[in-house]
XYZ file of C-alpha atoms in Angstrom:
594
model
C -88.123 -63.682 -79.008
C -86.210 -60.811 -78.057
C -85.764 -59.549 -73.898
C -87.809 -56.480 -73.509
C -85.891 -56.116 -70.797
C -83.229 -54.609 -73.738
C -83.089 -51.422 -75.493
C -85.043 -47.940 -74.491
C -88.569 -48.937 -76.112
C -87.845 -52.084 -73.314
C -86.787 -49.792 -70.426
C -89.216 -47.723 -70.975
C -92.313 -50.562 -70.743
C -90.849 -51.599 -67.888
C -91.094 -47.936 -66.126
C -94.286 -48.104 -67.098
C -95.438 -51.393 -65.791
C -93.580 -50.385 -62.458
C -95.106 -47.076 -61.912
C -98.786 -49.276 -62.622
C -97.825 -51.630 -59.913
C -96.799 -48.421 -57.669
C -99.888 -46.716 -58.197
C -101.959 -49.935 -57.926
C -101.567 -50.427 -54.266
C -101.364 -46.924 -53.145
C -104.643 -46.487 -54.999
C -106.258 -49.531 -52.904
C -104.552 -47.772 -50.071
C -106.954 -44.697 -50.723
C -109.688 -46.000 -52.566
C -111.824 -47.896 -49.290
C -112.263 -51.401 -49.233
C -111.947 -53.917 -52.610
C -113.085 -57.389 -52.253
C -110.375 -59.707 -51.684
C -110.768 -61.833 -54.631
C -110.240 -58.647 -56.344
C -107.077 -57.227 -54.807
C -104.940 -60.303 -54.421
C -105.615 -62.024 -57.651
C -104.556 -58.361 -59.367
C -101.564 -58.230 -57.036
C -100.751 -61.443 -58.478
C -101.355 -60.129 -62.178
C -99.083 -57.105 -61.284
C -96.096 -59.028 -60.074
C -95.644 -61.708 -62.475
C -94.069 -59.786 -65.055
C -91.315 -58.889 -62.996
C -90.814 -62.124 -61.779
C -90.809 -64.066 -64.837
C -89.584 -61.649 -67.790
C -87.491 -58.657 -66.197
C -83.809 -59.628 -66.787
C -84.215 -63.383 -68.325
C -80.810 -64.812 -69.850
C -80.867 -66.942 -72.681
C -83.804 -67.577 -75.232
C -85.685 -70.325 -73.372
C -86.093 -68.382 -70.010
C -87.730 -65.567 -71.965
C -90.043 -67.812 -74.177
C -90.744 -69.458 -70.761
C -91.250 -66.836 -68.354
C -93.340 -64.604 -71.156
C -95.581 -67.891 -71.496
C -95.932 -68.353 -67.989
C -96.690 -64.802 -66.927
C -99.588 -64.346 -69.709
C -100.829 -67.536 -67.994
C -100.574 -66.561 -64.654
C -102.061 -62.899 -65.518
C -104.977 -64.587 -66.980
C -106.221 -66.610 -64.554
C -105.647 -64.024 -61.995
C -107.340 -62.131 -63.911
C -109.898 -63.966 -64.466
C -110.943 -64.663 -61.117
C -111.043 -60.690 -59.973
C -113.359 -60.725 -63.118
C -115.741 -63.089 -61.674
C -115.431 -63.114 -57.821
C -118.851 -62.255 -57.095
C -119.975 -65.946 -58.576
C -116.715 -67.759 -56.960
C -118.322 -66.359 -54.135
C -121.219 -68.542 -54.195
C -119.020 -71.811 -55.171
C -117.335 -71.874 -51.529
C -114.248 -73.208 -52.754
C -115.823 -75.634 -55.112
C -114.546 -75.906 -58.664
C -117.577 -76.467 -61.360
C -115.856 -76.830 -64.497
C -112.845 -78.250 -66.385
C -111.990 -74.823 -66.841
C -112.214 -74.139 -62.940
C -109.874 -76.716 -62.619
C -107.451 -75.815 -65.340
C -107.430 -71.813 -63.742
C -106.590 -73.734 -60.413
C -104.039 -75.821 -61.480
C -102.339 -72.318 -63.836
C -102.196 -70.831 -60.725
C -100.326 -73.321 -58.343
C -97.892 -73.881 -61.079
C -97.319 -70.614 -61.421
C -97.004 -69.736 -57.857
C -94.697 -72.086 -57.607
C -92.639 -71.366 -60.617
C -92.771 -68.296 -60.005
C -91.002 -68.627 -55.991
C -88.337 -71.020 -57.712
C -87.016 -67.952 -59.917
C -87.480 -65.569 -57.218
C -85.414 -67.559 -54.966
C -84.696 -70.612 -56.000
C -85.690 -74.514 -55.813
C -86.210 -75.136 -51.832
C -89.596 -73.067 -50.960
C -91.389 -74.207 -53.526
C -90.135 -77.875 -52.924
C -91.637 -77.727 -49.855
C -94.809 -76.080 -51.148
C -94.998 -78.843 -54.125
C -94.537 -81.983 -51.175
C -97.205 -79.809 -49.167
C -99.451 -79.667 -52.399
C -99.121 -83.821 -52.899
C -99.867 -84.358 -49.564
C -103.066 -82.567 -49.816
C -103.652 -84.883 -52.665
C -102.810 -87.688 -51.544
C -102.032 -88.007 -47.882
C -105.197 -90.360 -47.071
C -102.743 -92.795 -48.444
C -100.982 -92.607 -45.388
C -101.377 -94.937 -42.837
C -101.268 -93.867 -39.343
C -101.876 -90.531 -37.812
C -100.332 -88.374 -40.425
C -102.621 -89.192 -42.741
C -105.893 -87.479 -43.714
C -109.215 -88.000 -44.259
C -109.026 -86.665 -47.496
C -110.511 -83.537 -49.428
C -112.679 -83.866 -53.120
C -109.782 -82.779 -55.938
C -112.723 -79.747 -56.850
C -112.685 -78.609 -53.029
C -109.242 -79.115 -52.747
C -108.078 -77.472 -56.193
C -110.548 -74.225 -55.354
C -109.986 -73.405 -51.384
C -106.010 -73.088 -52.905
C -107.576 -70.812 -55.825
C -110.961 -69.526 -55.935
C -111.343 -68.824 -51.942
C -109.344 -67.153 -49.162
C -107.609 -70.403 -48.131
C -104.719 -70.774 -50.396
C -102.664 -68.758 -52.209
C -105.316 -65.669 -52.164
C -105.499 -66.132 -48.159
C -104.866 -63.393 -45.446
C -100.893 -63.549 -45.771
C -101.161 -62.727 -49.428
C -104.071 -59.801 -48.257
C -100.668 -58.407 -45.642
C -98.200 -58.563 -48.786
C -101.233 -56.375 -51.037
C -102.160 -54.223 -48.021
C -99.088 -53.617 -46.095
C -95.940 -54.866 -47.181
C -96.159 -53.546 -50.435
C -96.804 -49.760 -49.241
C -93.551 -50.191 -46.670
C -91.217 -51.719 -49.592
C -92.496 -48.333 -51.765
C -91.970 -46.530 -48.867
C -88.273 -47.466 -48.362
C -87.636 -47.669 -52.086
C -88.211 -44.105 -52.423
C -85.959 -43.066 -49.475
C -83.662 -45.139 -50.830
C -83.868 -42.981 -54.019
C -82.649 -39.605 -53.276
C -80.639 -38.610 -50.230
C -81.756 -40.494 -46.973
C -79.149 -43.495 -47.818
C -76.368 -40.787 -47.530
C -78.152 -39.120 -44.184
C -77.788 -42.364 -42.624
C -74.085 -42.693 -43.233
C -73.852 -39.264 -42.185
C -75.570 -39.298 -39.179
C -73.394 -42.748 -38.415
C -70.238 -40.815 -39.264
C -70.827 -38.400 -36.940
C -72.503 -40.191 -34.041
C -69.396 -42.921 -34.160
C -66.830 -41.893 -36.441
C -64.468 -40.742 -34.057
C -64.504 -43.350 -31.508
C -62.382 -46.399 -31.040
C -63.079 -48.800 -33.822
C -65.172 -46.228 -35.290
C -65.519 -47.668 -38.645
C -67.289 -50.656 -37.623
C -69.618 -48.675 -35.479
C -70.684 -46.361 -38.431
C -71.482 -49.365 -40.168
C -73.646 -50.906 -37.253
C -75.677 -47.673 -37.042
C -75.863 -47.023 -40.697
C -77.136 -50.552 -41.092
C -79.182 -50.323 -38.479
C -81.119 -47.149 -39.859
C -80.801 -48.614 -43.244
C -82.120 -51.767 -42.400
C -85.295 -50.217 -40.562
C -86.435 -49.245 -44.236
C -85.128 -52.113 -46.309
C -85.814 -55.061 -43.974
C -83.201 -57.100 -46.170
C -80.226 -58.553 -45.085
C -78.484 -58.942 -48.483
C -80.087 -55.665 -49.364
C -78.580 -53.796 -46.550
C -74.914 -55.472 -47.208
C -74.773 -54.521 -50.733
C -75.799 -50.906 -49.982
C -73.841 -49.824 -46.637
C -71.428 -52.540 -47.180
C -70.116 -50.841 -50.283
C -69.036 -47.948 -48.132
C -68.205 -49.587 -44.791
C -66.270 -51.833 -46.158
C -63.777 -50.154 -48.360
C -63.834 -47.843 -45.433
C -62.820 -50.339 -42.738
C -60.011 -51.836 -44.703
C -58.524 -48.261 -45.277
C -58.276 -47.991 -41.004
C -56.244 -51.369 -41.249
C -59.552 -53.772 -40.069
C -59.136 -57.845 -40.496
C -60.705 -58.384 -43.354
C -62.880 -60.975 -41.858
C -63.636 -58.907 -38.985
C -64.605 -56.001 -41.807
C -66.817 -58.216 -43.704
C -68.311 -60.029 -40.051
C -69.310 -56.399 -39.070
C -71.605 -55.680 -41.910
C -72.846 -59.447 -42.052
C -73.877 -58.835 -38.528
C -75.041 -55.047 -38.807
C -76.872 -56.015 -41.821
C -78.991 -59.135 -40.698
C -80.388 -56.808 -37.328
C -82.268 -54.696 -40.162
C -84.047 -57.323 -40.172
C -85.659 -57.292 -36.310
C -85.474 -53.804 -35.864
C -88.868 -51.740 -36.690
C -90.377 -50.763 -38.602
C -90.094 -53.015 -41.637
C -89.093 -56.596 -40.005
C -88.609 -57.990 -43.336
C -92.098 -57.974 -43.864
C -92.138 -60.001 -40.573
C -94.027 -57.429 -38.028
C -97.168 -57.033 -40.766
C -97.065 -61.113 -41.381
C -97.261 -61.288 -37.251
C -99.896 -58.868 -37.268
C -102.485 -61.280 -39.564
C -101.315 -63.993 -37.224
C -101.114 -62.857 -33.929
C -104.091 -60.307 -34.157
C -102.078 -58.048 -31.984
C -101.750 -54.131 -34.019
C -98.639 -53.020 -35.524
C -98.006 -50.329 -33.380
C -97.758 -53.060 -30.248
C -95.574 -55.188 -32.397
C -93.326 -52.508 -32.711
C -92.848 -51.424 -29.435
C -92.748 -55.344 -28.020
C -89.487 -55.699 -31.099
C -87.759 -52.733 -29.956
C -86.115 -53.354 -27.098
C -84.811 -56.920 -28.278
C -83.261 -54.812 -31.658
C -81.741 -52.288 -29.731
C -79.923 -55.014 -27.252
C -79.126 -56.685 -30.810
C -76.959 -53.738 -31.831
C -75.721 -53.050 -28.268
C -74.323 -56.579 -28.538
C -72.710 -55.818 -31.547
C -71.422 -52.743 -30.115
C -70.152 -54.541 -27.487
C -68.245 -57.251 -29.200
C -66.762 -54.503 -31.628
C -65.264 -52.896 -28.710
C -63.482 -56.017 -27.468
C -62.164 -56.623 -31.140
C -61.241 -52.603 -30.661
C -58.458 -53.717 -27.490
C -57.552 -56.788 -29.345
C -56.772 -55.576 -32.825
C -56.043 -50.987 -31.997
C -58.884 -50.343 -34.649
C -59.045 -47.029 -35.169
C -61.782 -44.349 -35.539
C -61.987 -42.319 -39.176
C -60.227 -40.166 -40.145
C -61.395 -36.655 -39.620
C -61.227 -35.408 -42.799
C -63.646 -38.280 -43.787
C -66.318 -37.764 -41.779
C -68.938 -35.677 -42.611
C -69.152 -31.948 -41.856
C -71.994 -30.704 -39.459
C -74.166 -28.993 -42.257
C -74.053 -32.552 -44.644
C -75.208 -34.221 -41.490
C -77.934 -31.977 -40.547
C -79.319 -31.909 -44.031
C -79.011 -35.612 -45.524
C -80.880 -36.420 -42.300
C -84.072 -34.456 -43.343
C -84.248 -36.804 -46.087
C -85.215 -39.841 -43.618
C -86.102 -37.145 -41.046
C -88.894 -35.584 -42.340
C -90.558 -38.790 -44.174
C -90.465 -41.048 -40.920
C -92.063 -37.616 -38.710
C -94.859 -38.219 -41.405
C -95.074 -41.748 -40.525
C -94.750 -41.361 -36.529
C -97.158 -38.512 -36.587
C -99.986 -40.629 -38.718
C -99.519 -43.493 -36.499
C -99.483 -42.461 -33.596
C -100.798 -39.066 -33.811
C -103.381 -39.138 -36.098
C -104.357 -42.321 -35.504
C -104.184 -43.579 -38.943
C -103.447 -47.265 -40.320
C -99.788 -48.210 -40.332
C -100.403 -48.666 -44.422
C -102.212 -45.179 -44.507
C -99.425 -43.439 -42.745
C -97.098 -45.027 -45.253
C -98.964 -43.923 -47.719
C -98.518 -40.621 -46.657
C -95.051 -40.962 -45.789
C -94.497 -41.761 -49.094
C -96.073 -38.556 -50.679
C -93.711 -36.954 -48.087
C -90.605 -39.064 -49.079
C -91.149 -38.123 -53.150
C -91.651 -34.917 -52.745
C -88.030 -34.389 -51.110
C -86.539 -36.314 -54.417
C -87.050 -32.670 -56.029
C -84.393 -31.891 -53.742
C -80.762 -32.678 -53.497
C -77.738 -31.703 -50.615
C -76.572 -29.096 -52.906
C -80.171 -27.742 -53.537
C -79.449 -27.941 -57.308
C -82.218 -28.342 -59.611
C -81.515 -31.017 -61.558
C -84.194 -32.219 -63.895
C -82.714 -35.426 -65.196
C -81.521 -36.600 -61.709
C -84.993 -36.098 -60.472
C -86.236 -38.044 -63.338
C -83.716 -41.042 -62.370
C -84.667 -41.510 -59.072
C -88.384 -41.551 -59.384
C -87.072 -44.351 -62.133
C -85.013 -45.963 -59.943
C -88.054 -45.668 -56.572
C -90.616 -47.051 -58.872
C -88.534 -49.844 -60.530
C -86.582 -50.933 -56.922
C -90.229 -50.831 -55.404
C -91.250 -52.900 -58.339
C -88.729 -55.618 -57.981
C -89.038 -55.689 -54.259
C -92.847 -55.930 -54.233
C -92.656 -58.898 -56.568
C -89.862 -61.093 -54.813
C -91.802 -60.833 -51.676
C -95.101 -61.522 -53.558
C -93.728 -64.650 -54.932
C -92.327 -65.650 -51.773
C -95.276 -64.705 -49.299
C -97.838 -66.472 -52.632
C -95.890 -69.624 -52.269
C -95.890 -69.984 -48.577
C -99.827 -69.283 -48.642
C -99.453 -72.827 -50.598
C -98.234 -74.217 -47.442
C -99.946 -72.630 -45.065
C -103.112 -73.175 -46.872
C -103.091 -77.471 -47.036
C -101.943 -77.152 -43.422
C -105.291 -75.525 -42.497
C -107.005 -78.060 -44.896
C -104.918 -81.111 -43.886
C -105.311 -80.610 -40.308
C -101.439 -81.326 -40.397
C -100.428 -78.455 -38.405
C -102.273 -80.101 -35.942
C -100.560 -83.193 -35.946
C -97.105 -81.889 -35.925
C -98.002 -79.308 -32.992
C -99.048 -82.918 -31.047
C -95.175 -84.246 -32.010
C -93.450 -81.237 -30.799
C -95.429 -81.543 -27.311
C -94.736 -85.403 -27.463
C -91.535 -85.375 -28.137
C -90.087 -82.561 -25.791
C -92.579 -84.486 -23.034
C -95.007 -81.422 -22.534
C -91.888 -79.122 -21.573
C -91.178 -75.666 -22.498
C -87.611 -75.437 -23.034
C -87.134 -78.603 -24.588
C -89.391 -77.570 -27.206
C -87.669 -73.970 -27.474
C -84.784 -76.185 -28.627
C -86.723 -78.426 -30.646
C -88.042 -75.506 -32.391
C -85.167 -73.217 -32.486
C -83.300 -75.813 -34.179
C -86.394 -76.295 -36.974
C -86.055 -72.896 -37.395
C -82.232 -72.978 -38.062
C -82.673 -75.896 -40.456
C -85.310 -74.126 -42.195
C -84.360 -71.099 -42.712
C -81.299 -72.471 -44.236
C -83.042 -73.409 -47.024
C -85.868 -70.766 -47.286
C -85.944 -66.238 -46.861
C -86.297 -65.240 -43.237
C -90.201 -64.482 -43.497
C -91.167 -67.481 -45.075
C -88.936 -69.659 -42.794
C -91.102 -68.024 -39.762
C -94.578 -68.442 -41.197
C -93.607 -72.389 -42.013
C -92.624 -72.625 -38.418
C -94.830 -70.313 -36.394
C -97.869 -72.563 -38.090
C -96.609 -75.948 -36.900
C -94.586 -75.178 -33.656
C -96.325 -71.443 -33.097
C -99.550 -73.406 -31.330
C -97.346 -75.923 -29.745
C -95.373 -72.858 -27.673
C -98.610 -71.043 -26.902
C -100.229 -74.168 -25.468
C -96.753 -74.568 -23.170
C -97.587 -71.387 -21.752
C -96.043 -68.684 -23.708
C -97.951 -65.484 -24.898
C -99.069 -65.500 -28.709
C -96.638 -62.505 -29.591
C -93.342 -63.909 -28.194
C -93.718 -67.124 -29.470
C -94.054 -65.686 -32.873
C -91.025 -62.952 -31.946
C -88.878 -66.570 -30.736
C -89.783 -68.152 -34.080
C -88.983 -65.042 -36.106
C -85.617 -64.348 -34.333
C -84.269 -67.785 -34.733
C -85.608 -67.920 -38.442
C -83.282 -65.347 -39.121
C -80.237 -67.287 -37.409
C -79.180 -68.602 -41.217
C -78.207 -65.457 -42.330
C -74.518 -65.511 -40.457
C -75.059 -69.261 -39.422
C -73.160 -71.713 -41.707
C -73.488 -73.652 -44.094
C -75.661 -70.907 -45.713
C -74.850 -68.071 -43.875
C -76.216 -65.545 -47.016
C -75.790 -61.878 -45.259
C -71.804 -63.488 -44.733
C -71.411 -64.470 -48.505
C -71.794 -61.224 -49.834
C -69.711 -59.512 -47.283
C -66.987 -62.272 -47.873
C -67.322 -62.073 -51.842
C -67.461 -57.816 -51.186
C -64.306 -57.616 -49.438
C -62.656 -60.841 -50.962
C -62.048 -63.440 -47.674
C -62.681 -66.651 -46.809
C -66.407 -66.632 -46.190
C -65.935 -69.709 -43.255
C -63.220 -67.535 -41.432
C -66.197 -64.352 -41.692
C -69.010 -66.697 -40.514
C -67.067 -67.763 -37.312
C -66.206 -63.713 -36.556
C -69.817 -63.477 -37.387
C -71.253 -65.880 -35.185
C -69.165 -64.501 -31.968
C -69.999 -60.721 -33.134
C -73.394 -61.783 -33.352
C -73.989 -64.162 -30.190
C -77.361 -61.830 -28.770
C -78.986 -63.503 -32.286
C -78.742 -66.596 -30.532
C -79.118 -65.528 -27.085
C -82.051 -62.586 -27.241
C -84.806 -64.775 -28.431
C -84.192 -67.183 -25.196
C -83.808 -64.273 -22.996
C -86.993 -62.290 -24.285
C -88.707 -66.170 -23.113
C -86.619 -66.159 -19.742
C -87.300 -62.356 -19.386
C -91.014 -61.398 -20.870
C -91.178 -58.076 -19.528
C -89.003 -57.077 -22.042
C -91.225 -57.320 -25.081
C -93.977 -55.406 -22.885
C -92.683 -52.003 -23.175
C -96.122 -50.605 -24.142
C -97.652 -52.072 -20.719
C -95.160 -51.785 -18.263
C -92.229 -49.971 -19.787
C -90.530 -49.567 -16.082
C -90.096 -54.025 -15.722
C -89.295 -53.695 -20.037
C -86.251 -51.216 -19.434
C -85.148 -53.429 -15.689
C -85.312 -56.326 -18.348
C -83.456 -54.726 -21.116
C -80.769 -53.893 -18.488
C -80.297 -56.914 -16.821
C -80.346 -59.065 -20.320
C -77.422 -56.289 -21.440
C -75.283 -56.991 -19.035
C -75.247 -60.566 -19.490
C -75.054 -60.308 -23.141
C -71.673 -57.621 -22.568
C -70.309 -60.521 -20.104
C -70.746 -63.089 -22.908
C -69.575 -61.067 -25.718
C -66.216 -60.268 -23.633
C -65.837 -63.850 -22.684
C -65.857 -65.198 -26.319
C -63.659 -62.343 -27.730
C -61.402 -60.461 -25.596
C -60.619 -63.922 -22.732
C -57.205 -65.256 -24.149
C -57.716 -68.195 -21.775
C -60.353 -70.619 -21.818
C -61.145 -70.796 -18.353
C -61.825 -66.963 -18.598
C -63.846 -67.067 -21.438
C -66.080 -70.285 -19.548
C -66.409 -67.938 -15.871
C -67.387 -64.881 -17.982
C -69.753 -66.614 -20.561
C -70.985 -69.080 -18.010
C -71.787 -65.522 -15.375
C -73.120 -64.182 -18.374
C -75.597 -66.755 -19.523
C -76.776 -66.692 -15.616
C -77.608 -63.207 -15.603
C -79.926 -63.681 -19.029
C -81.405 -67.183 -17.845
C -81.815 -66.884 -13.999
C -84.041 -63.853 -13.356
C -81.317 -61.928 -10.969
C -81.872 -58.540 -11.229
C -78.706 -56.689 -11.584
């Protein structure tokens, strides 16, 4: 069987099949309400395709992922077809058939998560699954009662308590319409507005190169909410650009590790974090937003910070001026993000609309400017390849997070059923004796562990659902225990062994990835120090209610984060770098208002 994937007839199905996906969810964006059982299973349908058959190598993964897919698309199918009767069934299968549809679909889902990113998510989602099955087997208090395999089987398929539940309904509704949103910026001109806007704000400054590639990442990763995403894009101009001005290479490649992983906590993308946190925190977008905010700016302050004690330790220079960007480039590549995120603001928060309409709309605004180039040329085929290249990058995106988000509803799903969640919430309070910072640790560390293995999103909804209840019973708000879990969820990303944002920055710029992870990890210390500070400091993540405490908080945790940075990277002498760390960590922890 040959790849589709090959040849024009190929690439031309697969435009096709993207540009259906596209339209599918901005049509249930504008179309009112669709039953649930309707718009996830078809969000399902949609996604498989490019999961299983777009760029397969070798005969047997395209006779396998064609065969799979047609499955999967039929029983999805299948039950948007006939929700209205597994309405009345309550989760109950009836049939062989029921059960066979069930059964298609887990093995799908988790087929389907093992190609999108490999074996360890849906390991866990498979030992989740057999517990379900089989955990009143168990002796002792981590055992269960036990479910009927027919109400088991059809909560996970035919209801909203599996892998059609409400994180599945904030990938359909939400996350989808952001990832289209940035896809199309991505597309024409806003990539090179950020770079220019970077250029110019920080070009010229002391170690200038590395601080056009924290901004640039930090605007880029607003939109694309992917670390590896953001290091492969602005990575493959920072970088080159950095060694050119003399930079360490493993200081080069540490920079955009570290600039690339805060895309992830700053708004308002997340990596699909702030809309997961909004299904299970309750609390709107819009707060969500303004509570991550302050936390990502003192991210990239840190940065800032530790690049300008590299700066005295290494003479980095700024860029050259005839590399940076004239004033006109500047003011014009930054209409392409410009004008697409005034739509958004302005629908948010001055029209009042949903964060997913206002995308929506954003998105009309965004593909309308891919008419238009720098140059103002008109240029008919390079119009025609980037609405290619928006609807097939949307595409892809859509679909990895689909498989990921569909997997973890596996999880989250025989949790709920299982009562497990439970249980393990009752361990963490055991075991750190009813205390709250023992069980920051406790947690903080499951998080590190985890996310090792798993993405950044799904890695926070595993933990937030065990430990998340745990933390809120100690005494924490809902929201910043799920901003703790999130922000230490993300710690893998420059932490080693895995350390994936430093791989491809290592592998970009050719240098020993270990020697990058440790620049990393001291470029980077606010990822391990903000989350503890937003717990030891909670005004900060209330800039909505009291902004006047948030900004006194942001301030204070600054200046302890600065003292920290400079201890670990400038202090020659180790009883230096302890007084300046140690007054550092006192300033976050203590409460002293500075």
């Amino acid at each position: 069987m040959p790849n589709i994937s090959n040849g024009r007839i190929g690439a031309a199905l697969w435009l096709v099949l993207a540009a259906a996906l596209v339209t599918y969810h901005l049509a249930l964006i504008f179309s009112g309400l669709v039953p649930n059982l309707v718009s996830r299973p078809l969000h399902m349908a949609f996604i498989l395709p490019f999961v299983f058959m777009l760029g397969n190598k070798g005969r047997w993964a395209t006779i396998s992922g064609t065969v799979l897919a047609a499955m999967g698309m039929a029983a999805a199918i299948w039950i948007a077809i006939n929700h209205d009767r597994l309405g009345d069934q309550y989760g109950f299968l009836e049939s062989n058939t029921q059960i066979a549809i069930a059964v298609t679909l887990l093995v799908v889902t988790l087929e389907a998560a093992r190609r999108a990113i490999g074996w360890p998510l849906p390991l866990v989602a498979a030992a989740a699954l057999l517990y379900g099955l089989f955990g009143q087997h168990i002796p002792g208090q981590f055992g269960h009662s036990g479910t009927p395999i027919a109400s088991f089987l059809g909560t996970m398929t035919i209801a909203e308590g599996g892998i059609f539940g409400s994180l599945t309904g904030v990938s359909v509704g939400v996350v989808a319409i952001f990832v289209i949103f940035g896809a199309v910026l991505n597309a024409g001109e806003a990539g090179q507005g950020f770079m220019n806007v970077a250029g110019a704000a920080a070009g010229r400054l002391k170690g200038g190169g590395a601080k056009v590639s924290v901004i640039s990442s930090a605007l880029f990763g607003s939109i694309s909410g992917s670390a590896s995403a953001n290091v492969a894009s602005t990575g493959a101009i920072t970088l080159p650009a950095m060694t050119k001005l003399g930079y360490p290479k493993r200081l080069a490649a540490a920079v955009e590790a570290v600039a690339s992983s805060g895309g992830q906590v700053m708004p308002p993308l997340m990596g699909a974090g702030a809309f997961v946190m909004v299904e299970l925190t309750g609390v709107p977008y819009t707060s969500i937003m303004a509570a991550a905010v302050l936390p990502a700016v003192l991210y990239f302050f840190a940065v800032w910070v530790g690049i300008n004690a590299y700066a005295t330790r290494f003479d980095l220079k700024g860029v050259d001026e005839a590399d940076q960007p004239t004033g006109r480039d500047v003011v014009i590549t930054s209409l392409f993000f410009l004008v697409p995120f005034s739509v958004l603001l302005w629908a948010m928060f001055g029209a009042g609309f949903t964060p997913q309409y206002a995308a929506a709309l954003a998105i009309v605004a965004g593909a309308s400017l891919l008419f238009f180039n720098a140059d103002f040329d008109f240029r008919p085929a390079q119009i025609a390849e980037r609405f290619q290249s928006a609807v097939m990058s949307a595409a892809r995106q859509v679909s990895m997070i689909a498989a990921i988000i569909l997997c973890a509803s596996i999880i989250i799903g025989v949790l709920a059923i299982t009562g497990l969640g439970v249980k393990i919430t009752s361990l963490i309070l055991e075991g750190s004796g009813g205390l709250l910072w023992p069980s920051l640790l406790l947690t903080a560390l499951a998080c590190l562990l985890l996310g090792m293995e798993v993405p950044t999103t799904a890695a926070y909804v595993i933990c937030v659902s065990v430990a998340g209840p745990a933390l809120i019973q100690l005494g924490l708000e809902p929201l910043q225990a799920h901003l703790f879990v999130f922000w230490f969820a993300l710690l893998s990303t420059i932490t080693p062994p895995v350390c994936g944002a430093v791989f491809i920055a290592a592998g970009m710029i050719g240098e020993n990835w270990l020697k990058v992870a440790l620049t990393a990890m001291a470029l980077g210390v606010g990822l391990y120090l903000i989350p503890l500070g937003m717990i030891a400091n909670p005004d900060i993540i209330r800039l909505a209610q009291n902004p006047v405490l948030a900004i006194i908080a942001m301030l204070r945790l600054a200046f302890g984060l600065a003292l920290v940075s400079y201890g670990l990277i400038s202090a020659r002498k180790i009883f230096k770098t302890a007084v300046l760390v140690g007054a550092g960590l006192a300033v976050i922890f203590s409460g002293i208002y500075i």
